C-alpha cells in the first residue's frame, strides 16, 4: 500500500522518497502538508540582502569565495558553540564542524562508525533520510518500539537489545529527542537520563539529531541529551535549514574528539567543505544583526500555524483520529481509528488535492504504520491549513463507509 | 621523508593532506606554489554582486532559499549540458546532476560502484582527494605506471591488469586526461582512443575527471574521452571551482542512466542537494551575463602566469630539473636530477619560505616520487612566481653540494 500512495503522490508532485525536494509541489490548487519545508515568509530577505551586498563590496573576496577549511569557518564554529551553550545549556568541550545540513552529519557519522552488517538502532518511526544513510553503507537500521504515551522508545527493549548484542554489532542509537520527525513528540527529561544511563552502561554511542530544537512554541525547553554527556557518548547535530534557509545547506555536528577527527577527514573527502559564502553570511548575521530576533519571529509565525491546525483537528470526530499535540517543531502525526479505512481516507484527500505523508514512508520497517500520516504545519498558509484539515471531516466519513462496505 | 615534509608544511601552513584548504597559507612573507587555488583576481565580483542583488530583490525567495531537487536546478543542468556540448563536443544523452564540486562526484561514484576490497585503477601520480575517496569506502587504489613521454598511463600494463582480473574486482579507471594533477600532462587523442578501446573490450568503467578542462592556454583542445563514449562506459565530471569560485562547491557529473539513478539517490542521502543560491546565480550568469568572457579573462590571466613560470624555470640549470610544459590547467610538475638531493632542495626552499607540494603526497603508493614536486602557477602573483622560482637556483646548488657531501 505504501507504494501505491507513493505513486499517487508521484503523480501529483514527485516521489517523496526520492525527490522530497521537488519544486513543483506547489501547483496552485494543491494543499500540501507533506514536506518539512519552512514557510515562504520565513526568509529574512532584507538582512540577507544587506549582508550579501556588504560582502561583495567590503569583504576580502577570498574570505568567502576561495577554498576554506573542511571544519568550517573558525569564527562561525565558535559562534555556534556559544549559541548552543546559551540556548541549549550544552557546555561541551567537544569540537564542532560545519557540515552541509544535519543530513550530511548523519551520513558522515555512519560512514565513520559502521561497517557492513553493523546495526544502528532507531525510533521505529523516524526521518527516512537517516534510515537511507544507514542502509547506504550496508548497515542495518533496527527499529526500537515506541511507548507513545511516554513519548519515548521502550527503554526495556533498548536494554535487552544491548544485553544480547555480545558481538557488539550495535554501533549507534539514532534519536530525534526534541520535536520528533514524524511524531512531533519530545522525550521527557527523566527518559533522556534513563536512556543515557543505559548508553553509559553498554558504551553505546548516541546520535542526537536536533534540527527542530530551536522551534519551541509552548512550555519549557527540555535539556538536550548532549548537555549531560559526561562520558563522550553523544554526537550532537543541528541545522540552520529550519531557522535560516534550507538551500544554504548549513548544519553542524559536535562530537567527542576521537570521532571528530574522523568526521573531518570524511568531510574533506566527501566535498572538501561547506559553502563559505553562506558560512560568512551566517557569521555576520549572528555577530552583527538580529539573528535571535529572526528566530523569535519564526516561532511566532509557526506557533500561530500550529495553533490553527490543532484548532481544526479538534473539530474532527475525536474517536476517528488520534494525535499528540506537539510543543514545537514542524509536524503533527495522526493515527486513524480502526473503523476508518486508511486507504479510502488518503485516497479521498489526494483526490481533493490535500497531500500528507503516509506513515509507512517514515517507518524503519516500511510497514505497520498504515494508520499513521504526518502533517507539516510550517509551509502551508493559515487559510490552507483551515481548508485542508476541514477536508478531513468528509474524508473520515467517506473512509468509515468504505470500512463498513468492506466488512459486508 | 614524505611525512617529514608534510610536517614542515604543517608548521608553516597546515597539513596539505588533511587541510588542503587552510586559510592561513598566505602569511605575507610566504611564497606558496602549493595548493590548487585560483588567483585572488579570478573572482568576477561585479557580476556576482549584480546578480546577487537582483536575486534578493526580484526573484522568488523560494527559487534559491527553499529545498531543491537532489539533481539540481533543471535549467542549470540543461545549460551545463549545452555548454559542454559546445566547448567539449560532448553530445551525450546522459543525464547530468549538479554536485558539490567534482570531489563529491568521485565520492558518490565510489560509493555507488565499489564494495570493500574492490579495485580502482589510477594514474600513479594523481589527485589525493580521489585516492582518499577510494580508500574511504574500503576499496583499493591501484596505480598504473605512467609513460611520461607519452603523457599517458602504460596501456599495456592496463590491459594486462584487466586480463588477469578474472574475479572482476576492478570496478573503475580514474583518469584526469586533461591538464593532469599533478603532472600537468594531457593524454593525446590516439591514446585516449586506445584506452577507450581497452575499456570497451573489458567492460571497464572510466571516471573522466575534468576540473581544469576549460583552462587551455596554448594549442588546440584534445577531444574529451566522453565525446566518443558510444558504450556507456564513461562517467564525466567537471567543476566550477576553477572557473567561478571554489567556495561555491559547484560541480557536475554526467553518467550513463543505470549509474545516474544510483548517484542521485546517493546524493540525496549525502546532503539532499547542492546550495541553490549558487545554482541560481550561476544559471543567471550563464544565461544573461558574460560567463564565457569571464572564462576568457581567466585564460589570459593564467596564460601569463604560466608563461612567466616557464621563463623562470628555463633559467635554472636544465640538467638539474626536468618538467613537461603544460598547455593548460593549474600545475607544472618537476623532477629533480639524480645528483640533486631532494631533501636538501625542499629544506632549502621551505627555509626560504617557498612552498611546493612534495611528489609523494600525490602518489597513490605514497612513495617512489621523492624526486618530484608540484608547482601551482595560478594563485601566486607574477612577482612571487619570479622570486620563488629564482630561489630554486640556490636551492639546486645547495642540494647538489649536499648530495656530494653524503657520498663522501
PDB file of N, CA and C in Angstrom, chain A residues 17-18 21 23 26 36-38 48-49 52 56-57 62-69 103-104 107 111 132-133 136-137 242 245-249 264-265 268-273 275-278 379, chain B residues 17-18 20-21 23 26 36-38 48-49 52 56-57 62-68 103-104 107 111 132-133 136-137 242 245-249 264-265 268-273 275-278 379:
ATOM      1  N   UNK A  17      10.006  10.043  -1.578  1.00  0.00           N
ATOM      2  CA  UNK A  17      11.164   9.287  -1.129  1.00  0.00           C
ATOM      3  C   UNK A  17      12.392   9.736  -1.885  1.00  0.00           C
ATOM      4  N   UNK A  18      12.269   9.819  -3.196  1.00  0.00           N
ATOM      5  CA  UNK A  18      13.459  10.080  -3.966  1.00  0.00           C
ATOM      6  C   UNK A  18      13.654  11.572  -4.229  1.00  0.00           C
ATOM      7  N   UNK A  21      12.313  17.032  -2.506  1.00  0.00           N
ATOM      8  CA  UNK A  21      12.573  18.447  -2.613  1.00  0.00           C
ATOM      9  C   UNK A  21      12.015  19.020  -3.903  1.00  0.00           C
ATOM     10  N   UNK A  23      10.302  20.944  -6.666  1.00  0.00           N
ATOM     11  CA  UNK A  23       9.802  22.306  -6.695  1.00  0.00           C
ATOM     12  C   UNK A  23       8.307  22.415  -6.990  1.00  0.00           C
ATOM     13  N   UNK A  26       3.972  22.953  -5.474  1.00  0.00           N
ATOM     14  CA  UNK A  26       3.019  24.000  -5.140  1.00  0.00           C
ATOM     15  C   UNK A  26       2.160  24.436  -6.308  1.00  0.00           C
ATOM     16  N   UNK A  36       8.734  18.808   5.008  1.00  0.00           N
ATOM     17  CA  UNK A  36       9.200  19.641   6.110  1.00  0.00           C
ATOM     18  C   UNK A  36       9.874  20.904   5.613  1.00  0.00           C
ATOM     19  N   UNK A  37       9.075  21.753   4.965  1.00  0.00           N
ATOM     20  CA  UNK A  37       9.606  22.991   4.399  1.00  0.00           C
ATOM     21  C   UNK A  37       9.256  24.171   5.302  1.00  0.00           C
ATOM     22  N   UNK A  38      10.148  25.146   5.379  1.00  0.00           N
ATOM     23  CA  UNK A  38       9.774  26.383   6.066  1.00  0.00           C
ATOM     24  C   UNK A  38       8.761  27.175   5.244  1.00  0.00           C
ATOM     25  N   UNK A  48      19.520  39.348   4.666  1.00  0.00           N
ATOM     26  CA  UNK A  48      20.381  38.584   3.747  1.00  0.00           C
ATOM     27  C   UNK A  48      20.918  39.502   2.654  1.00  0.00           C
ATOM     28  N   UNK A  49      20.037  40.343   2.122  1.00  0.00           N
ATOM     29  CA  UNK A  49      20.424  41.249   1.045  1.00  0.00           C
ATOM     30  C   UNK A  49      21.486  42.240   1.529  1.00  0.00           C
ATOM     31  N   UNK A  52      24.811  40.415   2.158  1.00  0.00           N
ATOM     32  CA  UNK A  52      25.384  39.983   0.886  1.00  0.00           C
ATOM     33  C   UNK A  52      26.029  41.157   0.150  1.00  0.00           C
ATOM     34  N   UNK A  56      30.067  41.559  -0.928  1.00  0.00           N
ATOM     35  CA  UNK A  56      30.608  41.764  -2.286  1.00  0.00           C
ATOM     36  C   UNK A  56      31.336  43.097  -2.433  1.00  0.00           C
ATOM     37  N   UNK A  57      31.086  44.033  -1.513  1.00  0.00           N
ATOM     38  CA  UNK A  57      31.759  45.331  -1.646  1.00  0.00           C
ATOM     39  C   UNK A  57      32.880  45.519  -0.620  1.00  0.00           C
ATOM     40  N   UNK A  62      38.486  36.519  -0.981  1.00  0.00           N
ATOM     41  CA  UNK A  62      38.960  35.184  -0.606  1.00  0.00           C
ATOM     42  C   UNK A  62      38.286  34.668   0.662  1.00  0.00           C
ATOM     43  N   UNK A  63      37.755  35.563   1.478  1.00  0.00           N
ATOM     44  CA  UNK A  63      37.135  35.114   2.726  1.00  0.00           C
ATOM     45  C   UNK A  63      35.859  34.323   2.479  1.00  0.00           C
ATOM     46  N   UNK A  64      35.256  34.495   1.295  1.00  0.00           N
ATOM     47  CA  UNK A  64      34.016  33.730   1.058  1.00  0.00           C
ATOM     48  C   UNK A  64      33.928  33.092  -0.323  1.00  0.00           C
ATOM     49  N   UNK A  65      34.967  33.270  -1.167  1.00  0.00           N
ATOM     50  CA  UNK A  65      34.924  32.639  -2.495  1.00  0.00           C
ATOM     51  C   UNK A  65      36.036  31.604  -2.704  1.00  0.00           C
ATOM     52  N   UNK A  66      37.100  31.706  -1.907  1.00  0.00           N
ATOM     53  CA  UNK A  66      38.235  30.780  -2.037  1.00  0.00           C
ATOM     54  C   UNK A  66      37.908  29.449  -1.329  1.00  0.00           C
ATOM     55  N   UNK A  67      38.769  28.450  -1.533  1.00  0.00           N
ATOM     56  CA  UNK A  67      38.682  27.234  -0.715  1.00  0.00           C
ATOM     57  C   UNK A  67      38.766  27.600   0.759  1.00  0.00           C
ATOM     58  N   UNK A  68      38.140  26.786   1.591  1.00  0.00           N
ATOM     59  CA  UNK A  68      38.197  27.004   3.031  1.00  0.00           C
ATOM     60  C   UNK A  68      38.500  25.704   3.766  1.00  0.00           C
ATOM     61  N   UNK A  69      38.611  25.805   5.069  1.00  0.00           N
ATOM     62  CA  UNK A  69      38.924  24.624   5.888  1.00  0.00           C
ATOM     63  C   UNK A  69      37.736  23.665   5.917  1.00  0.00           C
ATOM     64  N   UNK A 103      21.670  16.361   7.683  1.00  0.00           N
ATOM     65  CA  UNK A 103      21.655  15.163   6.839  1.00  0.00           C
ATOM     66  C   UNK A 103      23.071  14.682   6.576  1.00  0.00           C
ATOM     67  N   UNK A 104      23.954  15.613   6.231  1.00  0.00           N
ATOM     68  CA  UNK A 104      25.338  15.208   5.970  1.00  0.00           C
ATOM     69  C   UNK A 104      26.024  14.737   7.253  1.00  0.00           C
ATOM     70  N   UNK A 107      25.189  11.157   7.565  1.00  0.00           N
ATOM     71  CA  UNK A 107      25.873  10.383   6.533  1.00  0.00           C
ATOM     72  C   UNK A 107      27.342  10.154   6.916  1.00  0.00           C
ATOM     73  N   UNK A 111      29.304   6.640   8.001  1.00  0.00           N
ATOM     74  CA  UNK A 111      30.500   6.238   7.254  1.00  0.00           C
ATOM     75  C   UNK A 111      31.654   5.928   8.199  1.00  0.00           C
ATOM     76  N   UNK A 132      18.009   5.910   5.256  1.00  0.00           N
ATOM     77  CA  UNK A 132      18.691   5.696   3.978  1.00  0.00           C
ATOM     78  C   UNK A 132      20.204   5.838   4.121  1.00  0.00           C
ATOM     79  N   UNK A 133      20.656   6.750   4.959  1.00  0.00           N
ATOM     80  CA  UNK A 133      22.098   6.897   5.200  1.00  0.00           C
ATOM     81  C   UNK A 133      22.666   5.602   5.775  1.00  0.00           C
ATOM     82  N   UNK A 136      22.709   2.976   3.195  1.00  0.00           N
ATOM     83  CA  UNK A 136      23.676   3.333   2.148  1.00  0.00           C
ATOM     84  C   UNK A 136      25.071   2.805   2.413  1.00  0.00           C
ATOM     85  N   UNK A 137      25.386   2.522   3.658  1.00  0.00           N
ATOM     86  CA  UNK A 137      26.701   1.951   3.980  1.00  0.00           C
ATOM     87  C   UNK A 137      26.604   0.462   4.324  1.00  0.00           C
ATOM     88  N   UNK A 242      16.074  24.996   9.080  1.00  0.00           N
ATOM     89  CA  UNK A 242      14.737  25.344   9.538  1.00  0.00           C
ATOM     90  C   UNK A 242      14.680  26.749  10.129  1.00  0.00           C
ATOM     91  N   UNK A 245      17.572  29.026   6.097  1.00  0.00           N
ATOM     92  CA  UNK A 245      17.036  28.650   4.788  1.00  0.00           C
ATOM     93  C   UNK A 245      17.620  27.293   4.406  1.00  0.00           C
ATOM     94  N   UNK A 246      16.767  26.372   3.955  1.00  0.00           N
ATOM     95  CA  UNK A 246      17.243  25.025   3.635  1.00  0.00           C
ATOM     96  C   UNK A 246      18.291  24.993   2.528  1.00  0.00           C
ATOM     97  N   UNK A 247      18.112  25.845   1.517  1.00  0.00           N
ATOM     98  CA  UNK A 247      19.013  25.798   0.365  1.00  0.00           C
ATOM     99  C   UNK A 247      20.458  26.064   0.742  1.00  0.00           C
ATOM    100  N   UNK A 248      20.668  26.774   1.842  1.00  0.00           N
ATOM    101  CA  UNK A 248      22.043  27.106   2.234  1.00  0.00           C
ATOM    102  C   UNK A 248      22.837  25.872   2.620  1.00  0.00           C
ATOM    103  N   UNK A 249      22.138  24.785   2.988  1.00  0.00           N
ATOM    104  CA  UNK A 249      22.805  23.563   3.456  1.00  0.00           C
ATOM    105  C   UNK A 249      23.798  23.868   4.562  1.00  0.00           C
ATOM    106  N   UNK A 264      36.097  14.866  10.308  1.00  0.00           N
ATOM    107  CA  UNK A 264      36.722  15.918   9.500  1.00  0.00           C
ATOM    108  C   UNK A 264      37.348  15.313   8.247  1.00  0.00           C
ATOM    109  N   UNK A 265      38.036  14.190   8.414  1.00  0.00           N
ATOM    110  CA  UNK A 265      38.626  13.518   7.244  1.00  0.00           C
ATOM    111  C   UNK A 265      37.535  13.090   6.261  1.00  0.00           C
ATOM    112  N   UNK A 268      36.214  16.086   4.407  1.00  0.00           N
ATOM    113  CA  UNK A 268      37.138  16.557   3.376  1.00  0.00           C
ATOM    114  C   UNK A 268      37.048  15.712   2.107  1.00  0.00           C
ATOM    115  N   UNK A 269      36.986  14.406   2.294  1.00  0.00           N
ATOM    116  CA  UNK A 269      36.900  13.502   1.145  1.00  0.00           C
ATOM    117  C   UNK A 269      35.552  13.664   0.438  1.00  0.00           C
ATOM    118  N   UNK A 270      34.523  13.936   1.222  1.00  0.00           N
ATOM    119  CA  UNK A 270      33.169  13.982   0.668  1.00  0.00           C
ATOM    120  C   UNK A 270      32.948  15.201  -0.237  1.00  0.00           C
ATOM    121  N   UNK A 271      33.291  16.398   0.247  1.00  0.00           N
ATOM    122  CA  UNK A 271      33.038  17.586  -0.577  1.00  0.00           C
ATOM    123  C   UNK A 271      33.923  18.772  -0.197  1.00  0.00           C
ATOM    124  N   UNK A 272      35.075  18.491   0.412  1.00  0.00           N
ATOM    125  CA  UNK A 272      36.081  19.489   0.797  1.00  0.00           C
ATOM    126  C   UNK A 272      35.616  20.361   1.965  1.00  0.00           C
ATOM    127  N   UNK A 273      34.525  21.049   1.788  1.00  0.00           N
ATOM    128  CA  UNK A 273      33.993  21.894   2.853  1.00  0.00           C
ATOM    129  C   UNK A 273      32.613  22.386   2.431  1.00  0.00           C
ATOM    130  N   UNK A 275      29.920  25.342   1.620  1.00  0.00           N
ATOM    131  CA  UNK A 275      29.897  26.669   1.004  1.00  0.00           C
ATOM    132  C   UNK A 275      30.263  27.805   1.970  1.00  0.00           C
ATOM    133  N   UNK A 276      31.289  28.579   1.611  1.00  0.00           N
ATOM    134  CA  UNK A 276      31.764  29.621   2.525  1.00  0.00           C
ATOM    135  C   UNK A 276      31.024  30.956   2.383  1.00  0.00           C
ATOM    136  N   UNK A 277      30.407  31.202   1.242  1.00  0.00           N
ATOM    137  CA  UNK A 277      29.575  32.398   1.139  1.00  0.00           C
ATOM    138  C   UNK A 277      28.551  32.391   2.271  1.00  0.00           C
ATOM    139  N   UNK A 278      27.908  31.230   2.453  1.00  0.00           N
ATOM    140  CA  UNK A 278      26.865  31.140   3.476  1.00  0.00           C
ATOM    141  C   UNK A 278      27.436  31.083   4.877  1.00  0.00           C
ATOM    142  N   UNK A 379       4.774  25.085   6.387  1.00  0.00           N
ATOM    143  CA  UNK A 379       4.775  25.551   4.995  1.00  0.00           C
ATOM    144  C   UNK A 379       3.417  26.087   4.530  1.00  0.00           C
TER     145      UNK A 379
ATOM    146  N   UNK B  17      47.495  17.485   3.392  1.00  0.00           N
ATOM    147  CA  UNK B  17      46.690  16.288   3.200  1.00  0.00           C
ATOM    148  C   UNK B  17      45.342  16.461   3.867  1.00  0.00           C
ATOM    149  N   UNK B  18      45.370  16.926   5.101  1.00  0.00           N
ATOM    150  CA  UNK B  18      44.135  16.942   5.831  1.00  0.00           C
ATOM    151  C   UNK B  18      43.409  18.280   5.687  1.00  0.00           C
ATOM    152  N   UNK B  20      43.873  20.840   3.080  1.00  0.00           N
ATOM    153  CA  UNK B  20      44.435  21.480   1.895  1.00  0.00           C
ATOM    154  C   UNK B  20      43.770  22.809   1.615  1.00  0.00           C
ATOM    155  N   UNK B  21      42.894  23.179   2.477  1.00  0.00           N
ATOM    156  CA  UNK B  21      42.148  24.399   2.222  1.00  0.00           C
ATOM    157  C   UNK B  21      42.388  25.442   3.307  1.00  0.00           C
ATOM    158  N   UNK B  23      43.192  28.497   5.383  1.00  0.00           N
ATOM    159  CA  UNK B  23      43.208  29.905   5.031  1.00  0.00           C
ATOM    160  C   UNK B  23      44.560  30.577   5.245  1.00  0.00           C
ATOM    161  N   UNK B  26      48.564  32.141   3.505  1.00  0.00           N
ATOM    162  CA  UNK B  26      49.122  33.326   2.860  1.00  0.00           C
ATOM    163  C   UNK B  26      49.725  34.333   3.823  1.00  0.00           C
ATOM    164  N   UNK B  36      46.080  24.099  -5.209  1.00  0.00           N
ATOM    165  CA  UNK B  36      45.417  24.399  -6.474  1.00  0.00           C
ATOM    166  C   UNK B  36      44.332  25.440  -6.288  1.00  0.00           C
ATOM    167  N   UNK B  37      44.754  26.651  -5.943  1.00  0.00           N
ATOM    168  CA  UNK B  37      43.808  27.749  -5.696  1.00  0.00           C
ATOM    169  C   UNK B  37      43.774  28.684  -6.901  1.00  0.00           C
ATOM    170  N   UNK B  38      42.599  29.239  -7.188  1.00  0.00           N
ATOM    171  CA  UNK B  38      42.562  30.301  -8.196  1.00  0.00           C
ATOM    172  C   UNK B  38      43.204  31.581  -7.658  1.00  0.00           C
ATOM    173  N   UNK B  48      28.911  39.009  -9.843  1.00  0.00           N
ATOM    174  CA  UNK B  48      28.317  38.271  -8.724  1.00  0.00           C
ATOM    175  C   UNK B  48      27.439  39.205  -7.880  1.00  0.00           C
ATOM    176  N   UNK B  49      27.955  40.389  -7.633  1.00  0.00           N
ATOM    177  CA  UNK B  49      27.224  41.367  -6.815  1.00  0.00           C
ATOM    178  C   UNK B  49      25.907  41.764  -7.497  1.00  0.00           C
ATOM    179  N   UNK B  52      23.450  38.831  -7.468  1.00  0.00           N
ATOM    180  CA  UNK B  52      23.003  38.570  -6.101  1.00  0.00           C
ATOM    181  C   UNK B  52      21.957  39.605  -5.667  1.00  0.00           C
ATOM    182  N   UNK B  56      17.987  38.878  -4.540  1.00  0.00           N
ATOM    183  CA  UNK B  56      17.346  39.234  -3.273  1.00  0.00           C
ATOM    184  C   UNK B  56      16.192  40.234  -3.446  1.00  0.00           C
ATOM    185  N   UNK B  57      16.165  40.914  -4.591  1.00  0.00           N
ATOM    186  CA  UNK B  57      15.078  41.886  -4.776  1.00  0.00           C
ATOM    187  C   UNK B  57      14.008  41.391  -5.751  1.00  0.00           C
ATOM    188  N   UNK B  62      11.813  31.472  -2.723  1.00  0.00           N
ATOM    189  CA  UNK B  62      11.839  30.006  -2.719  1.00  0.00           C
ATOM    190  C   UNK B  62      12.698  29.436  -3.839  1.00  0.00           C
ATOM    191  N   UNK B  63      12.929  30.212  -4.895  1.00  0.00           N
ATOM    192  CA  UNK B  63      13.724  29.689  -6.015  1.00  0.00           C
ATOM    193  C   UNK B  63      15.179  29.474  -5.623  1.00  0.00           C
ATOM    194  N   UNK B  64      15.640  30.144  -4.562  1.00  0.00           N
ATOM    195  CA  UNK B  64      17.053  29.936  -4.188  1.00  0.00           C
ATOM    196  C   UNK B  64      17.289  29.766  -2.691  1.00  0.00           C
ATOM    197  N   UNK B  65      16.220  29.770  -1.877  1.00  0.00           N
ATOM    198  CA  UNK B  65      16.406  29.578  -0.432  1.00  0.00           C
ATOM    199  C   UNK B  65      15.702  28.323   0.100  1.00  0.00           C
ATOM    200  N   UNK B  66      14.717  27.837  -0.637  1.00  0.00           N
ATOM    201  CA  UNK B  66      13.960  26.655  -0.226  1.00  0.00           C
ATOM    202  C   UNK B  66      14.755  25.383  -0.567  1.00  0.00           C
ATOM    203  N   UNK B  67      14.282  24.242  -0.068  1.00  0.00           N
ATOM    204  CA  UNK B  67      14.830  22.968  -0.531  1.00  0.00           C
ATOM    205  C   UNK B  67      14.698  22.867  -2.040  1.00  0.00           C
ATOM    206  N   UNK B  68      15.606  22.127  -2.654  1.00  0.00           N
ATOM    207  CA  UNK B  68      15.551  21.924  -4.098  1.00  0.00           C
ATOM    208  C   UNK B  68      15.750  20.456  -4.446  1.00  0.00           C
ATOM    209  N   UNK B 103      34.902  16.757  -6.550  1.00  0.00           N
ATOM    210  CA  UNK B 103      35.292  15.904  -5.414  1.00  0.00           C
ATOM    211  C   UNK B 103      34.109  15.055  -4.965  1.00  0.00           C
ATOM    212  N   UNK B 104      32.950  15.674  -4.833  1.00  0.00           N
ATOM    213  CA  UNK B 104      31.778  14.910  -4.417  1.00  0.00           C
ATOM    214  C   UNK B 104      31.350  13.920  -5.499  1.00  0.00           C
ATOM    215  N   UNK B 107      33.384  10.899  -4.896  1.00  0.00           N
ATOM    216  CA  UNK B 107      32.955  10.236  -3.655  1.00  0.00           C
ATOM    217  C   UNK B 107      31.677   9.432  -3.894  1.00  0.00           C
ATOM    218  N   UNK B 111      31.096   5.294  -3.909  1.00  0.00           N
ATOM    219  CA  UNK B 111      30.069   4.720  -3.029  1.00  0.00           C
ATOM    220  C   UNK B 111      29.133   3.799  -3.806  1.00  0.00           C
ATOM    221  N   UNK B 132      41.802   9.218  -1.607  1.00  0.00           N
ATOM    222  CA  UNK B 132      41.171   9.150  -0.285  1.00  0.00           C
ATOM    223  C   UNK B 132      39.706   8.725  -0.381  1.00  0.00           C
ATOM    224  N   UNK B 133      39.023   9.174  -1.420  1.00  0.00           N
ATOM    225  CA  UNK B 133      37.632   8.748  -1.620  1.00  0.00           C
ATOM    226  C   UNK B 133      37.573   7.233  -1.805  1.00  0.00           C
ATOM    227  N   UNK B 136      38.291   5.539   1.380  1.00  0.00           N
ATOM    228  CA  UNK B 136      37.226   5.814   2.350  1.00  0.00           C
ATOM    229  C   UNK B 136      36.104   4.791   2.304  1.00  0.00           C
ATOM    230  N   UNK B 137      35.976   4.078   1.196  1.00  0.00           N
ATOM    231  CA  UNK B 137      34.955   3.038   1.094  1.00  0.00           C
ATOM    232  C   UNK B 137      35.565   1.640   1.155  1.00  0.00           C
ATOM    233  N   UNK B 242      37.268  26.097 -10.441  1.00  0.00           N
ATOM    234  CA  UNK B 242      38.423  26.748 -11.041  1.00  0.00           C
ATOM    235  C   UNK B 242      38.022  27.881 -11.990  1.00  0.00           C
ATOM    236  N   UNK B 245      34.330  30.031  -8.573  1.00  0.00           N
ATOM    237  CA  UNK B 245      34.893  30.207  -7.236  1.00  0.00           C
ATOM    238  C   UNK B 245      34.802  28.883  -6.483  1.00  0.00           C
ATOM    239  N   UNK B 246      35.893  28.466  -5.848  1.00  0.00           N
ATOM    240  CA  UNK B 246      35.891  27.159  -5.166  1.00  0.00           C
ATOM    241  C   UNK B 246      34.876  27.068  -4.041  1.00  0.00           C
ATOM    242  N   UNK B 247      34.696  28.160  -3.297  1.00  0.00           N
ATOM    243  CA  UNK B 247      33.821  28.120  -2.126  1.00  0.00           C
ATOM    244  C   UNK B 247      32.390  27.762  -2.486  1.00  0.00           C
ATOM    245  N   UNK B 248      31.996  28.056  -3.730  1.00  0.00           N
ATOM    246  CA  UNK B 248      30.619  27.774  -4.133  1.00  0.00           C
ATOM    247  C   UNK B 248      30.315  26.281  -4.145  1.00  0.00           C
ATOM    248  N   UNK B 249      31.360  25.443  -4.250  1.00  0.00           N
ATOM    249  CA  UNK B 249      31.181  23.983  -4.341  1.00  0.00           C
ATOM    250  C   UNK B 249      30.182  23.623  -5.443  1.00  0.00           C
ATOM    251  N   UNK B 264      22.015   9.772  -7.992  1.00  0.00           N
ATOM    252  CA  UNK B 264      21.026  10.726  -7.463  1.00  0.00           C
ATOM    253  C   UNK B 264      20.591  10.298  -6.059  1.00  0.00           C
ATOM    254  N   UNK B 265      20.344   9.007  -5.888  1.00  0.00           N
ATOM    255  CA  UNK B 265      19.966   8.505  -4.565  1.00  0.00           C
ATOM    256  C   UNK B 265      21.080   8.765  -3.549  1.00  0.00           C
ATOM    257  N   UNK B 268      21.216  12.394  -2.622  1.00  0.00           N
ATOM    258  CA  UNK B 268      20.142  12.790  -1.715  1.00  0.00           C
ATOM    259  C   UNK B 268      20.444  12.391  -0.274  1.00  0.00           C
ATOM    260  N   UNK B 269      20.966  11.179  -0.113  1.00  0.00           N
ATOM    261  CA  UNK B 269      21.287  10.705   1.230  1.00  0.00           C
ATOM    262  C   UNK B 269      22.457  11.503   1.805  1.00  0.00           C
ATOM    263  N   UNK B 270      23.378  11.892   0.935  1.00  0.00           N
ATOM    264  CA  UNK B 270      24.602  12.559   1.397  1.00  0.00           C
ATOM    265  C   UNK B 270      24.346  13.969   1.931  1.00  0.00           C
ATOM    266  N   UNK B 271      23.638  14.801   1.161  1.00  0.00           N
ATOM    267  CA  UNK B 271      23.436  16.183   1.625  1.00  0.00           C
ATOM    268  C   UNK B 271      22.213  16.844   0.978  1.00  0.00           C
ATOM    269  N   UNK B 272      21.256  16.031   0.557  1.00  0.00           N
ATOM    270  CA  UNK B 272      19.978  16.472  -0.044  1.00  0.00           C
ATOM    271  C   UNK B 272      20.173  17.096  -1.423  1.00  0.00           C
ATOM    272  N   UNK B 273      20.960  18.167  -1.477  1.00  0.00           N
ATOM    273  CA  UNK B 273      21.224  18.821  -2.763  1.00  0.00           C
ATOM    274  C   UNK B 273      22.316  19.850  -2.557  1.00  0.00           C
ATOM    275  N   UNK B 275      23.798  23.639  -2.703  1.00  0.00           N
ATOM    276  CA  UNK B 275      23.342  25.010  -2.450  1.00  0.00           C
ATOM    277  C   UNK B 275      22.656  25.660  -3.666  1.00  0.00           C
ATOM    278  N   UNK B 276      21.414  26.095  -3.483  1.00  0.00           N
ATOM    279  CA  UNK B 276      20.660  26.625  -4.617  1.00  0.00           C
ATOM    280  C   UNK B 276      20.895  28.119  -4.877  1.00  0.00           C
ATOM    281  N   UNK B 277      21.330  28.845  -3.870  1.00  0.00           N
ATOM    282  CA  UNK B 277      21.692  30.243  -4.129  1.00  0.00           C
ATOM    283  C   UNK B 277      22.708  30.279  -5.268  1.00  0.00           C
ATOM    284  N   UNK B 278      23.721  29.415  -5.159  1.00  0.00           N
ATOM    285  CA  UNK B 278      24.773  29.426  -6.183  1.00  0.00           C
ATOM    286  C   UNK B 278      24.320  28.790  -7.486  1.00  0.00           C
ATOM    287  N   UNK B 379      47.716  30.761  -8.385  1.00  0.00           N
ATOM    288  CA  UNK B 379      47.487  31.548  -7.170  1.00  0.00           C
ATOM    289  C   UNK B 379      48.555  32.621  -6.930  1.00  0.00           C
TER     290      UNK B 379
END
